[in-house]
XYZ file of C-alpha atoms in Angstrom:
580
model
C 6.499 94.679 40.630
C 10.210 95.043 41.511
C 9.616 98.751 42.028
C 6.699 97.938 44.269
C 9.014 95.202 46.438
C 11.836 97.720 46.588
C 9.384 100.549 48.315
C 7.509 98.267 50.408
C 11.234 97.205 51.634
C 12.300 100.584 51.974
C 9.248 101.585 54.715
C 9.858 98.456 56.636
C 13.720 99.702 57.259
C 13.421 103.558 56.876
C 13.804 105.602 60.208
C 9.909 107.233 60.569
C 12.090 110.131 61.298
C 14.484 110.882 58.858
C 13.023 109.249 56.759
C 16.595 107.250 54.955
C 17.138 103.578 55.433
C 18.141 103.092 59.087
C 21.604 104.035 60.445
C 23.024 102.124 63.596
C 18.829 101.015 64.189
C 17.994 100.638 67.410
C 14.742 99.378 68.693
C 12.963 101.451 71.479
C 10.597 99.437 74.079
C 7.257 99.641 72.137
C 8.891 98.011 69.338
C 9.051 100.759 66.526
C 12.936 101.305 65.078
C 15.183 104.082 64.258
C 18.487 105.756 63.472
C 20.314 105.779 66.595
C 21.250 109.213 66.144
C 17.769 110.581 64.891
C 16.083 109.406 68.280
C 18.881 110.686 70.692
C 18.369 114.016 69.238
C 14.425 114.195 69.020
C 14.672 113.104 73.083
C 17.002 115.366 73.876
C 15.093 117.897 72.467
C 12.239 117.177 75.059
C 14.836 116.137 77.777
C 13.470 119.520 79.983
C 9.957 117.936 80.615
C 11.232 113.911 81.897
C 8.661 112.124 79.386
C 9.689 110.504 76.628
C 7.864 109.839 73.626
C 7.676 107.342 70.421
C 7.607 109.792 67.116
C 5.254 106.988 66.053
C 2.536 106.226 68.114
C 3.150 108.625 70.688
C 4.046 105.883 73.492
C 5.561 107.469 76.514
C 8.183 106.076 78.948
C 9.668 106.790 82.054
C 12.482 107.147 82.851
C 14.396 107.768 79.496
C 15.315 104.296 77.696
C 18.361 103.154 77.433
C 19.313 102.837 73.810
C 21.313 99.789 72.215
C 22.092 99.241 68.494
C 19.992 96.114 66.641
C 23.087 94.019 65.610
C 20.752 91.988 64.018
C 19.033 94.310 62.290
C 22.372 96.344 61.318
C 23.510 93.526 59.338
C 19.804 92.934 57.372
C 19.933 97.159 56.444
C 23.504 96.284 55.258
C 22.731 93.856 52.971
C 19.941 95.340 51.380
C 22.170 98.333 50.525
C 24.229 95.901 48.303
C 21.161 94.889 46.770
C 20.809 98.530 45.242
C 17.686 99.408 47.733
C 18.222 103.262 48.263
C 14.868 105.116 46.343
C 13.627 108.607 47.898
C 9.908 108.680 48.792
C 8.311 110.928 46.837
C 8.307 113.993 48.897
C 9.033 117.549 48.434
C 12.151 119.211 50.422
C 10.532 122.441 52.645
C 11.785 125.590 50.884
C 11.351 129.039 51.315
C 7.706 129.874 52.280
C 6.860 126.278 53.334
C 6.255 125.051 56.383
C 9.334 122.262 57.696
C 8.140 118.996 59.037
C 9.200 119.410 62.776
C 10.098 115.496 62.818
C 12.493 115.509 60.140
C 15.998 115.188 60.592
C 18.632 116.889 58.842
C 17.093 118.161 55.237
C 13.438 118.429 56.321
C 10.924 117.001 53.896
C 7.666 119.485 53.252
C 4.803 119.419 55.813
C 1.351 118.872 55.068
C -0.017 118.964 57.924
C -0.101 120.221 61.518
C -1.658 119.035 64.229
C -3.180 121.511 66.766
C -3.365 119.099 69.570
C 0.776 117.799 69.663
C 1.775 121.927 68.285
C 3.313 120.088 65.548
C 3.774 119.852 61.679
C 4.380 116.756 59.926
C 5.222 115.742 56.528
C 3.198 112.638 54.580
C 5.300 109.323 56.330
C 5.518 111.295 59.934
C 1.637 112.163 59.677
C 0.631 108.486 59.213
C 0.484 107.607 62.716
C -2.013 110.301 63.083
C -4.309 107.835 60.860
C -3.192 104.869 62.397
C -3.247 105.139 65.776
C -6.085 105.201 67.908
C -5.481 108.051 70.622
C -3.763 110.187 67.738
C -7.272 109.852 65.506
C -8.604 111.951 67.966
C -6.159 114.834 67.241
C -7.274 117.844 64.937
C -5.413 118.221 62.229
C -5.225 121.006 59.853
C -3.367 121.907 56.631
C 0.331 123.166 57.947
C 0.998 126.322 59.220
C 3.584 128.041 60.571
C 4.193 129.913 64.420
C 2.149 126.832 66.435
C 3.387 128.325 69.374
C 0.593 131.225 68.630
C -2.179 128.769 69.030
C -0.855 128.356 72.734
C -1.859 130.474 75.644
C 1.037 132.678 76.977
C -0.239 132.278 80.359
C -1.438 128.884 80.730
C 0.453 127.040 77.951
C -3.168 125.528 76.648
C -4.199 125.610 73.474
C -6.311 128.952 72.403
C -9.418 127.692 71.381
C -12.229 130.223 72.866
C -12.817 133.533 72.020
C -13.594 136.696 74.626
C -15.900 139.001 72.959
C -15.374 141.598 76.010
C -11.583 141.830 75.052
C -11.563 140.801 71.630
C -8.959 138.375 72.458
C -8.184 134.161 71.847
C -8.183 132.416 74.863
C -7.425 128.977 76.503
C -10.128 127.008 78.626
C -8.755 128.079 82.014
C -8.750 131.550 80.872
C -12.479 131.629 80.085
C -12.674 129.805 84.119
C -10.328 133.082 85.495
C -9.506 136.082 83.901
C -12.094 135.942 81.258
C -14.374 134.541 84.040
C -17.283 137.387 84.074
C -17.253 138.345 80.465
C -18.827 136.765 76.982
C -16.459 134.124 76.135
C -17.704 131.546 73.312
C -15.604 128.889 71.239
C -13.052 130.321 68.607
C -15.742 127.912 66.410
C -18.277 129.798 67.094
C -16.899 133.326 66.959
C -15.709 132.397 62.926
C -18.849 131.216 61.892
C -20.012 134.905 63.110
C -17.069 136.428 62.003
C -17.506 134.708 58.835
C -20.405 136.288 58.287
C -19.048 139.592 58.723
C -15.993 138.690 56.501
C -18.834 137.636 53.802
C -20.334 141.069 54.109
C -17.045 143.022 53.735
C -15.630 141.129 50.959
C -19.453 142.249 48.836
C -19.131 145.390 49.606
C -15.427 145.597 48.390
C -16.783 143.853 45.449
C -19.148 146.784 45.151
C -16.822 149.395 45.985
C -14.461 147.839 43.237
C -17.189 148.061 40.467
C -17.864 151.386 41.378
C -14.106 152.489 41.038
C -13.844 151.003 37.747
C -16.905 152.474 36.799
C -15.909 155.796 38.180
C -12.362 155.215 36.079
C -14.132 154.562 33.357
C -16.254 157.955 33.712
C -13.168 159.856 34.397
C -11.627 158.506 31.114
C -14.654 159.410 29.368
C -14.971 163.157 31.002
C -11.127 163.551 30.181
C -11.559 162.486 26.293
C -14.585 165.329 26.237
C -12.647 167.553 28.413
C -9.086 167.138 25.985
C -11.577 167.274 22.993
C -13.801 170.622 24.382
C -9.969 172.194 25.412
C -8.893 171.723 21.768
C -11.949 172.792 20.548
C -11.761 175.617 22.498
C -8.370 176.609 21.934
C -8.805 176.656 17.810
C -12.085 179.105 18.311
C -9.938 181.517 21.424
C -7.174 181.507 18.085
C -9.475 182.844 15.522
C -11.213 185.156 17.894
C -7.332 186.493 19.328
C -6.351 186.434 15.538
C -9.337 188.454 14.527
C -8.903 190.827 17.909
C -5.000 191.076 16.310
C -6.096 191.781 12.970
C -8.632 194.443 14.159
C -5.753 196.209 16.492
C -3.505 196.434 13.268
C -6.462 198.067 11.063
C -6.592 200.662 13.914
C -2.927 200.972 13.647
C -2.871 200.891 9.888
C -5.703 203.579 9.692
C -3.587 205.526 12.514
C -0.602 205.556 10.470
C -2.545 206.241 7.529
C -3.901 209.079 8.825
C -1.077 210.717 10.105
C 0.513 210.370 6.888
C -3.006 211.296 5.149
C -3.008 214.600 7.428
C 0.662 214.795 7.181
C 0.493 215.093 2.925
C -2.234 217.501 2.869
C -0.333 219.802 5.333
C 2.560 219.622 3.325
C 0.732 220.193 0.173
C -0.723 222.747 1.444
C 2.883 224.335 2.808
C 4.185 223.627 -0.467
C 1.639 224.938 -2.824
C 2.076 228.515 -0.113
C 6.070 228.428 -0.606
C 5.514 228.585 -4.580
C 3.556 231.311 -4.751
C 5.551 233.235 -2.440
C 8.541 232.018 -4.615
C 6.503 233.614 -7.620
C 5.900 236.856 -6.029
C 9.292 237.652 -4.697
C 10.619 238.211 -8.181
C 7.904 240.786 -8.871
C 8.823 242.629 -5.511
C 11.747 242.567 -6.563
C 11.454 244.080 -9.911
C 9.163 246.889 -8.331
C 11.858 247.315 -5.520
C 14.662 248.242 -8.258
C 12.205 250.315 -9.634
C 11.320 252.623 -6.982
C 15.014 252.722 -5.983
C 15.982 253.543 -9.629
C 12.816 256.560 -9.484
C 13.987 257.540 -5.549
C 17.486 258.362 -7.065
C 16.427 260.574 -10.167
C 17.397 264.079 -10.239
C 14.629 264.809 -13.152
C 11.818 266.039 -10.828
C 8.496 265.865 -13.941
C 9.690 262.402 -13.860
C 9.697 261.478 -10.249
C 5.997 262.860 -9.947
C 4.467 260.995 -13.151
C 6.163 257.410 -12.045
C 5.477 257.909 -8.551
C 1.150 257.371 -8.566
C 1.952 254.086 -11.081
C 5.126 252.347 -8.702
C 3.397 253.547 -5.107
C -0.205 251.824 -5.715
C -1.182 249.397 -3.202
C -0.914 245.640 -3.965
C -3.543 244.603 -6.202
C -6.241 242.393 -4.405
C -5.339 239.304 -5.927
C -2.460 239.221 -3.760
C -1.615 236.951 -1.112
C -2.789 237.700 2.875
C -0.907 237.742 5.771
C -0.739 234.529 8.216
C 1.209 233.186 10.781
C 3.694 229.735 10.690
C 3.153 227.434 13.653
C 6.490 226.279 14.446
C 6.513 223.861 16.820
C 3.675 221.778 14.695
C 3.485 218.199 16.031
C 1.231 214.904 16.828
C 2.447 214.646 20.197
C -1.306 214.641 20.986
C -2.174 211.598 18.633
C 0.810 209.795 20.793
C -1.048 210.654 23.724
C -3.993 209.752 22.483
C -3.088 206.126 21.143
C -0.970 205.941 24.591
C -4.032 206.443 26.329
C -5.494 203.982 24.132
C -3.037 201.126 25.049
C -3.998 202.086 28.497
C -7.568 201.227 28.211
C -6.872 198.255 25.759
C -4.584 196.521 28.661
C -7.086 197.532 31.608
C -9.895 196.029 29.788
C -8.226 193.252 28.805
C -6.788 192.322 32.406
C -10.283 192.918 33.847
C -11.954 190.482 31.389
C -8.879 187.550 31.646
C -9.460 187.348 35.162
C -13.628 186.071 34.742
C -11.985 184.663 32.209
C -9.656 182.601 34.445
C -12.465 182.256 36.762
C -14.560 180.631 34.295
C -11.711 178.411 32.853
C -11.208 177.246 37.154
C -14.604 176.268 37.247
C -14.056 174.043 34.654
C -13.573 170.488 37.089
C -13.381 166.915 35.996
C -14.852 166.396 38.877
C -16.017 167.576 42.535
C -15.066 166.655 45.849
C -18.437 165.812 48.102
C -18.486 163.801 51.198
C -19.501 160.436 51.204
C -22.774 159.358 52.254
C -22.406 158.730 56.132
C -23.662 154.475 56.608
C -24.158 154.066 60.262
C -24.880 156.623 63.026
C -20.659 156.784 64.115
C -20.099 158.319 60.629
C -23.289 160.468 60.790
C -21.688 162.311 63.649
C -18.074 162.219 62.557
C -19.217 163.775 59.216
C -21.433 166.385 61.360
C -17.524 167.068 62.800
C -15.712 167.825 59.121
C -18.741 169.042 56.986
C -17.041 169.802 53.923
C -14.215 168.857 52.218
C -11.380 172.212 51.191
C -8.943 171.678 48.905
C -6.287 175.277 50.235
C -2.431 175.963 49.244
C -0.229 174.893 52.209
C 0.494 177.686 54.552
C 3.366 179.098 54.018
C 6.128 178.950 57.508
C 9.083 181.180 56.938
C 10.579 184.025 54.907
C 12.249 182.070 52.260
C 8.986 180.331 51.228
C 7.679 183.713 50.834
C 10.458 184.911 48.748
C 9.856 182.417 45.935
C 6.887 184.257 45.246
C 8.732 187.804 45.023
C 8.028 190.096 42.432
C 9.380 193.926 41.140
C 6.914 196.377 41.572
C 7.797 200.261 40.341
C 5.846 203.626 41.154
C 3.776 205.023 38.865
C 4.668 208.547 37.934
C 1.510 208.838 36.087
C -0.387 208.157 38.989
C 1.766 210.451 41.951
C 0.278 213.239 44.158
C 2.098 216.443 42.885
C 3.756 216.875 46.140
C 5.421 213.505 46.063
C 8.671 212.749 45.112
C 9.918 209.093 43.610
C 13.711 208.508 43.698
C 15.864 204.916 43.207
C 14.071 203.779 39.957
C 10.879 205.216 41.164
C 10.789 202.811 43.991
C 10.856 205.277 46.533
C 8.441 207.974 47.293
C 9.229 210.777 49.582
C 6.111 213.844 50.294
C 7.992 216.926 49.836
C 6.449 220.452 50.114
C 6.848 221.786 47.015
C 5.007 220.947 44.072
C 6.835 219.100 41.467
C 6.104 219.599 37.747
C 4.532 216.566 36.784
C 2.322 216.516 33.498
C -1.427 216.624 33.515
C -2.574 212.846 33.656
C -6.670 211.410 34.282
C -4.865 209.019 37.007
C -3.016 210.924 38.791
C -4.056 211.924 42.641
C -5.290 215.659 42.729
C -5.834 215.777 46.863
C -4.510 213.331 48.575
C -0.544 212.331 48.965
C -1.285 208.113 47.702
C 0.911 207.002 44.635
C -0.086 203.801 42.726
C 2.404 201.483 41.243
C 2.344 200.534 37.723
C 2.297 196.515 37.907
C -1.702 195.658 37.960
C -1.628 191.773 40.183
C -3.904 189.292 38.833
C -4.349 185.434 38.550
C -0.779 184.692 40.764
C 0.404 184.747 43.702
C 2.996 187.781 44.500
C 5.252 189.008 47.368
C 6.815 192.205 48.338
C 8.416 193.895 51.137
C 8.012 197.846 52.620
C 10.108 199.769 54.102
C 8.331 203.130 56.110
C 9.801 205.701 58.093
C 9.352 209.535 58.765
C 5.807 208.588 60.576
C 4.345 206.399 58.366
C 1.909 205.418 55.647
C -0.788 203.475 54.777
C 0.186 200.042 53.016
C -2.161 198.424 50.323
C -3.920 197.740 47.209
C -6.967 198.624 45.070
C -8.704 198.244 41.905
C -7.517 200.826 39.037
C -11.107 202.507 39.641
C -10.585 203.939 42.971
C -11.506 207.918 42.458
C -8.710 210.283 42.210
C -10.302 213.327 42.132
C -11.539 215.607 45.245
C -11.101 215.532 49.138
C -13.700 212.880 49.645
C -12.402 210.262 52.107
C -13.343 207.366 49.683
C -10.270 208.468 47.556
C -8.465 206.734 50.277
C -6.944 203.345 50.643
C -9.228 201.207 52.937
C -11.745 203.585 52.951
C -13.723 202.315 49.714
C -15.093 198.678 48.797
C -12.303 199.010 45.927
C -9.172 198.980 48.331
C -7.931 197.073 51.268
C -4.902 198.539 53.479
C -2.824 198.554 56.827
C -2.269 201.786 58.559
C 1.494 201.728 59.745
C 2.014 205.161 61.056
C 0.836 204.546 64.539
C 2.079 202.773 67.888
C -0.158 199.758 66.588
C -1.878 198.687 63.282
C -4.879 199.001 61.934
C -6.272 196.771 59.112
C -9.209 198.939 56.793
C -11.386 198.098 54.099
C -14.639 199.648 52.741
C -13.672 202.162 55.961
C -13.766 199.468 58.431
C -11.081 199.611 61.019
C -9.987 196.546 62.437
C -7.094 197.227 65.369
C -3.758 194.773 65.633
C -1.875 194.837 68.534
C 1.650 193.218 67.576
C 5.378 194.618 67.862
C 6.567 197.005 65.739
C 8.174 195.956 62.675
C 10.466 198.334 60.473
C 9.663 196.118 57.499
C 5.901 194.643 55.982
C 5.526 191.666 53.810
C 2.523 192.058 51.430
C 1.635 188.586 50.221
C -1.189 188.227 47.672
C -2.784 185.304 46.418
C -5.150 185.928 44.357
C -6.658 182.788 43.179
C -7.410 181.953 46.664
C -9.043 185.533 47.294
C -6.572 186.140 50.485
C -4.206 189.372 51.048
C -1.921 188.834 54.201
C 0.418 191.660 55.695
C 2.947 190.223 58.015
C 5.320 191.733 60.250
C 8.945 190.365 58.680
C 11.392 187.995 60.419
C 12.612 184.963 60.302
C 9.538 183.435 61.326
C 7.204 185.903 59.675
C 4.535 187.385 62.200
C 0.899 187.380 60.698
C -0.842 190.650 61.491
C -3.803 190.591 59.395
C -5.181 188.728 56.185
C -8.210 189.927 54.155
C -10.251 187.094 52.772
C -12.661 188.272 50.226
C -13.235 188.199 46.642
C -11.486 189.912 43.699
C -12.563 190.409 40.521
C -10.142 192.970 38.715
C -6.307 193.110 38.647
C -5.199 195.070 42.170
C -2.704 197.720 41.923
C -0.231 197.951 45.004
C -0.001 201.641 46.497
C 0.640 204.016 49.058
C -0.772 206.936 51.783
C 1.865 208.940 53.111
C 0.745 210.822 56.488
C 3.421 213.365 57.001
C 5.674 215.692 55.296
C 8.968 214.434 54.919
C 7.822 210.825 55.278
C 8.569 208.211 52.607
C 7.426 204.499 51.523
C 10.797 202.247 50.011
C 9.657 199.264 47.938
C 12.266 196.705 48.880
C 14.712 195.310 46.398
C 14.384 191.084 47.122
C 16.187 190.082 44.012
């Protein structure tokens, strides 16, 4: 009961604006009281507009009152204060986020509400007269928010409460009677409810779209367990297979080895068993040798003519017969031939690990399609971008391109006769005379091309030429373009194995499968060959800083591509350019 006496005392002597037991309490003329201090600075605040208001019940007064302390009531506030009345009402101070009561002075107590009629938010005691007094009951009042001066009309200072549907815009009253005048205005009201709906709509379908992406997450964890599962799988069985491929490769090599040394025994048997007969017979010879010297030097003649038929007969016909020694015996050819061997092993094997890498890249967790189009604006725009592409960003100067640099040498293997390769066979000069190179099935028999021996595949690569001496054709090919006769499909460009650019003119010219495709573009004294092959592109470029584009092939390989060259002239040559 106390407790109940001591807050009933404190709201008959608290300042409605502050909120603490009054402080110098004056009286203003409609009766209500507060802190002297509190109600000088809430009219000062509104000093500008020459109307004065009560913070209770909204009285208003002309011209400003005059303000006088309450002597009377002074001394009553003092003496409840030595009674021990000084409780808090049981409010929350605003703090970060909330909204301040706009009434408060000092601390300000929380607001709960704000009232869109007075552009003001008030906390529980300052709201009261809004449920007390008559002409404030007509007020709207909503929980408290913050910015009221948004709810007012920049123009007209009214309170924003249509809508213009032709603008898309809040608007005030006199708006909707002038600018707005000729368009479809309705109340703010009105354009929530319908808005409402909308929002309704939008927040199911999130709701749908959110269930799908979880289900879709929940797929995608599935298809990556299968997919890390199948790749393990997979790995174990490519093991055995590669381990069984390794073990067959050594059984060749062991059954190599053991045949040379197989062929090697018997020829040495054979070599030795020879060398101890002719060991044996030597000391006969010799024996018969002494003896025909011994009968050539007597001076008995009877005995020269009965030992001479006996010591002169021809070798008997067990003896041995004449043959020849091979001395320069070898298995040079048995290198070759296991050489040549390797060759094939490595081509095959580069040939079949690209499908294979093609097969392993089709291998997706999932695939890009574009969505379903929902409404006729979407049916066009996805008309507009059919298709999604997933491509490697373009590359935009020389120093990207270098990252992708790679050492390339000549093949000698693979040289025209009348070419000549110099600096670590990265330079090939056509000379005329015909240099001794061994017989080889790759080598060029007609025309002056030379291959290098780096075969590209599964990567991207760069490189740089340098031509000179009138020219050459620049490009690449499959290791089955023909080498043999002076049919024009031995050629680079000129067969559906090879693509090239013909630099030894005034312009370029870009040929594949004997297609000619002209360039106009400066002269460059340097080309940048830039393969990629995963994305099935080959791009010569004319090199500078800023890299000039003068063709790019976009097809689709299927074997390892072998860089080379056609020299034009005599005394031209083709320099592979050192970029590390």
């Amino acid at each position: 009961m106390a407790e109940a006496n001591i807050l009933v005392a404190h709201n008959q002597f608290s300042c409605s604006v502050c909120l603490e037991i009054l402080k110098d309490p004056v009286a203003i003329p409609c009766g209500h009281s507060y802190c002297m201090g509190c109600i000088k600075n809430c009219w000062d605040h509104t000093d500008h507009t020459g109307v004065y208001r009560c913070p209770q019940c909204r009285e208003t007064f002309t011209p400003r009152p005059v303000l006088h302390k309450n002597t009377m009531l002074a001394e009553v506030v003092e003496k409840l204060k030595k009674t021990g009345l000084n409780p808090r009402p049981a409010q929350s101070y605003a703090g970060p986020g909330d909204v301040p009561c706009d009434f408060c002075t000092g601390r300000k107590f929380k607001a709960v509400k704000s009232c869109l009629t007075c552009l003001a938010s008030y906390c529980e005691t300052h709201v009261k007269p809004h449920s007390e007094v008559t002409p404030l009951k007509r007020h709207k009042l909503i929980n408290a928010i913050g910015n009221l001066e948004q709810k007012l009309c920049a123009e007209h200072q009214k309170v924003l409460e249509g809508f213009c549907r032709t603008d898309q815009t809040c608007i005030c009253w006199l708006c909707a009677d002038k600018e707005h005048k000729s368009h479809d205005t309705v109340s703010a009201e009105a354009e929530r409810t319908w808005k409402q709906k909308q929002l309704g709509d939008t927040q199911t379908e999130i709701q749908q779209r959110i269930q799908e992406r979880l289900k879709e997450i929940e797929d995608l964890k599935q298809t990556v367990k299968s997919l890390k599962r199948s790749a393990c799988i997979e790995i174990k069985e490519s093991e055995k297979i590669f381990t069984e491929l390794i073990r067959s490769i050594e059984k060749i090599h062991t059954e190599v080895i053991e045949l040379i040394g197989a062929n090697e025994k018997a020829a040495v048997n054979q070599a030795e068993g020879r060398m101890k007969k002719l060991e044996q017979e030597i000391p006969e010879l010799r024996r018969r040798n002494a003896e025909l010297k011994q009968l050539s030097e007597t001076e008995d003649h009877i005995h020269f003519l009965q030992n001479f038929q006996p010591l002169c007969a021809p070798p008997e016909a067990g003896d041995l017969p004449s043959f020849t020694v091979n001395t320069e015996i070898s298995f040079v050819a048995v290198r070759k031939a296991v050489s040549e061997l390797k060759d094939h092993i490595e081509d095959f094997c580069k040939g079949e690990l690209v499908k294979i890498t093609k097969t392993v890249n089709e291998v997706a967790v999932y695939s890009l399609q574009a969505p379903e189009p929902r409404n006729r604006a979407e049916f066009f725009k996805l008309n507009e971008v059919a298709v999604y592409s997933l491509q490697a960003p373009e590359l935009r100067n020389r120093a990207e391109f270098l990252k992708y640099s790679c050492q390339l040498t000549l093949d000698p293997n693979a040289t025209y006769r009348e070419l000549c390769l110099s600096e670590g066979n990265r330079k090939v000069t056509w000379r005329r005379e015909t240099r001794r190179y061994p017989d080889h099935t790759e080598r060029f028999e007609s025309w002056p091309q030379v291959l290098c021996r780096e075969g590209l595949s599964r990567t991207r690569c760069y490189w740089e030429i340098e031509c000179s001496g009138g020219g050459a054709y620049i490009g690449v090919t499959y290791k089955g373009i023909s080498r043999k006769g002076w049919d024009h499909s031995c050629l680079l460009g000129y067969n559906d194995k090879s693509w090239s650019l013909d630099c030894s003119g005034s312009s370029y010219t870009a040929l594949h499968n004997n297609n000619h495709t002209a360039i106009t573009a400066p002269r460059s004294p340097r080309i940048g060959v830039y393969l990629d092959f995963n994305a099935n592109t080959l791009s010569f470029y004319g090199v500078s800083d800023t890299m000039i584009l003068l063709h790019r092939f976009q097809t689709t390989f299927t074997e390892p591509l072998y860089p080379g060259f056609w020299l034009r002239y005599y005394d031209s040559h083709v320099t592979i350019c050192q970029l590390n």
